[in-house]
Coordinates of C-alpha atoms in Angstrom, one line a residue:
X1 CA -1.9 17.2 41.6
X2 CA -4.9 19.1 40.5
X3 CA -6.9 18.3 37.4
X4 CA -5.4 20.0 34.4
X5 CA -7.7 21.9 32.1
X6 CA -8.4 20.3 28.7
X7 CA -6.7 21.8 25.7
X8 CA -8.9 22.4 22.7
X9 CA -7.2 22.2 19.3
X10 CA -8.6 23.8 16.2
X11 CA -8.1 22.5 12.6
X12 CA -5.7 24.4 10.4
X13 CA -6.5 22.1 7.4
X14 CA -8.7 19.0 6.9
X15 CA -7.7 16.7 4.1
X16 CA -10.8 14.5 3.3
X17 CA -9.7 12.5 0.2
X18 CA -9.9 9.3 2.2
X19 CA -11.5 8.2 5.4
X20 CA -8.6 6.5 7.2
X21 CA -5.0 5.5 6.9
X22 CA -2.7 3.0 8.6
X23 CA 0.3 5.3 8.4
X24 CA 1.8 8.3 6.8
X25 CA 5.4 8.2 5.5
X26 CA 6.9 11.7 5.2
X27 CA 10.1 12.2 3.2
X28 CA 11.5 15.2 5.1
X29 CA 14.1 15.8 2.4
X30 CA 11.5 16.3 -0.4
X31 CA 8.5 17.6 1.6
X32 CA 6.1 14.9 0.5
X33 CA 3.7 12.8 2.6
X34 CA 2.7 9.4 1.4
X35 CA -0.6 8.0 2.7
X36 CA -0.4 4.3 3.5
X37 CA -3.1 1.7 4.2
X38 CA -5.9 4.0 3.1
X39 CA -8.8 3.3 0.8
X40 CA -7.0 5.3 -1.9
X41 CA -5.2 2.1 -3.1
X42 CA -1.8 2.7 -4.5
X43 CA 0.7 5.5 -4.0
X44 CA -0.9 8.7 -2.8
X45 CA 1.6 11.6 -2.3
X46 CA 0.9 15.1 -1.0
X47 CA 3.2 18.0 -1.5
X48 CA 3.7 19.7 1.9
X49 CA 5.6 22.8 0.8
X50 CA 2.6 24.8 2.0
X51 CA 1.5 22.7 5.1
X52 CA -1.8 24.7 5.4
X53 CA -2.7 23.7 1.9
X54 CA -1.1 20.4 0.9
X55 CA -1.5 19.4 -2.8
X56 CA -2.1 15.9 -4.1
X57 CA 0.6 15.5 -6.7
X58 CA 0.7 11.7 -7.2
X59 CA -2.0 9.1 -7.2
X60 CA -0.9 5.8 -8.7
X61 CA -3.2 2.8 -8.1
X62 CA -1.2 0.8 -10.6
X63 CA 1.4 0.0 -8.0
X64 CA -1.1 -1.6 -5.6
X65 CA -2.1 -1.1 -2.1
X66 CA 0.8 -0.4 0.3
X67 CA 0.1 -1.1 3.9
X68 CA 3.3 0.7 4.9
X69 CA 6.3 2.2 3.1
X70 CA 9.6 4.0 3.5
X71 CA 10.4 6.8 1.0
X72 CA 14.0 8.0 0.8
X73 CA 16.5 9.9 -1.3
X74 CA 18.6 7.0 -2.4
X75 CA 22.3 7.1 -1.5
X76 CA 23.6 3.9 -3.1
X77 CA 25.0 1.3 -3.7
X78 CA 23.0 1.0 -7.0
X79 CA 24.5 3.8 -9.0
X80 CA 21.4 3.9 -11.3
X81 CA 19.3 5.5 -8.6
X82 CA 21.6 7.7 -6.6
X83 CA 19.8 11.0 -5.7
X84 CA 16.4 9.6 -6.8
X85 CA 13.3 9.5 -4.5
X86 CA 12.6 5.8 -4.0
X87 CA 9.4 4.4 -2.5
X88 CA 9.6 0.9 -1.0
X89 CA 6.1 -0.3 -0.2
X90 CA 5.0 -3.3 1.8
X91 CA 2.1 -4.4 -0.3
X92 CA 0.4 -7.3 1.5
X93 CA 1.9 -10.1 -0.6
X94 CA 5.1 -8.5 -1.9
X95 CA 7.5 -5.5 -1.6
X96 CA 7.2 -2.9 -4.5
X97 CA 10.0 -0.5 -5.4
X98 CA 9.1 2.6 -7.3
X99 CA 11.1 5.7 -8.4
X100 CA 8.7 8.6 -7.4
X101 CA 11.1 11.4 -8.3
X102 CA 8.9 12.6 -11.1
X103 CA 5.4 12.8 -9.6
X104 CA 3.9 13.0 -13.1
X105 CA 5.7 9.8 -14.2
X106 CA 6.6 7.4 -11.4
X107 CA 8.6 4.4 -12.6
X108 CA 8.2 0.8 -11.4
X109 CA 11.6 -0.6 -10.5
X110 CA 10.9 -4.1 -9.1
X111 CA 8.6 -6.3 -7.0
X112 CA 9.8 -9.0 -4.8
X113 CA 8.0 -11.7 -2.8
X114 CA 9.2 -14.4 -0.6
X115 CA 8.3 -18.0 0.5
X116 CA 5.5 -18.4 3.0
X117 CA 4.2 -14.9 2.9
X118 CA 1.1 -14.2 4.9
X119 CA 0.8 -10.4 5.2
X120 CA 3.8 -8.2 4.0
X121 CA 3.3 -5.6 6.7
X122 CA 6.3 -3.2 7.0
X123 CA 10.0 -2.9 6.7
X124 CA 13.0 -0.6 6.9
X125 CA 16.0 0.1 4.7
X126 CA 19.4 -0.3 6.4
X127 CA 21.6 2.8 6.6
X128 CA 23.9 1.5 3.9
X129 CA 20.9 1.0 1.5
X130 CA 21.9 -2.6 1.0
X131 CA 19.0 -4.4 2.8
X132 CA 15.3 -4.1 3.5
X133 CA 14.4 -5.6 6.9
X134 CA 10.9 -6.9 6.5
X135 CA 8.2 -8.0 8.9
X136 CA 5.4 -10.3 7.8
X137 CA 2.6 -9.6 10.3
X138 CA 0.9 -13.0 10.2
X139 CA 3.4 -15.6 9.1
X140 CA 4.1 -16.8 12.7
X141 CA 0.3 -17.3 13.2
X142 CA -0.4 -18.9 9.8
X143 CA 2.6 -21.1 9.5
X144 CA 3.7 -21.7 13.2
X145 CA 7.1 -20.0 12.8
X146 CA 9.0 -18.6 15.7
X147 CA 9.4 -14.8 15.2
X148 CA 10.8 -14.4 11.8
X149 CA 12.4 -11.3 10.2
X150 CA 13.0 -11.4 6.4
X151 CA 16.1 -9.8 5.0
X152 CA 15.9 -8.7 1.4
X153 CA 19.0 -7.7 -0.5
X154 CA 18.2 -4.4 -2.4
X155 CA 21.8 -3.5 -3.3
X156 CA 20.6 -3.8 -6.9
X157 CA 17.2 -2.2 -6.9
X158 CA 16.3 -3.7 -10.3
X159 CA 17.0 -7.2 -9.0
X160 CA 16.2 -7.4 -5.3
X161 CA 16.6 -10.9 -3.8
X162 CA 15.9 -12.8 -0.6
X163 CA 19.1 -12.8 1.4
X164 CA 18.1 -14.8 4.6
X165 CA 15.6 -15.1 7.4
X166 CA 16.4 -14.3 11.0
X167 CA 14.4 -16.6 13.3
X168 CA 14.0 -15.6 16.9
X169 CA 13.5 -17.9 20.0
X170 CA 9.8 -17.1 20.6
X171 CA 6.5 -17.4 18.8
X172 CA 5.8 -13.6 19.1
X173 CA 4.2 -12.0 16.0
X174 CA 6.5 -9.3 14.5
X175 CA 3.9 -6.6 13.9
X176 CA 6.4 -3.7 13.6
X177 CA 10.1 -4.2 13.6

């Protein structure tokens, strides 16, 4: 094969409100991008309805630094939040749950921590919205556990609880689930 020529890309838009980010969670149903793991501290949401000119519509440092998050339109089982845009953030030492439907007035729902936390890194909501599958990036290293996945029961968003831990057969660190 011959050497392919390099492709040069040009910038359509440069957002410079922070220098770096760990991740960006995009809620495709609402058209918002949530910056995670940036120096912005807290929830930072951009409206992408005009992708060439995204607008910052929510900056909420009061909810703490989220290293990673999932943002969804909630579809049960907690009837209080059906149809709401729910932010579930992995905030280093806990999980934070926030209703971000109204960008001018986000509402804290709950925080939950767990025993032997080291670095609450990332997680994912199950399809039935009953559980949050959580990975603590450093608990295996700091406490000598075999690979451990933490299962949080979020079927009642106001009262999340630790359901159980799944422990694997190796000492591997669960960086991303």
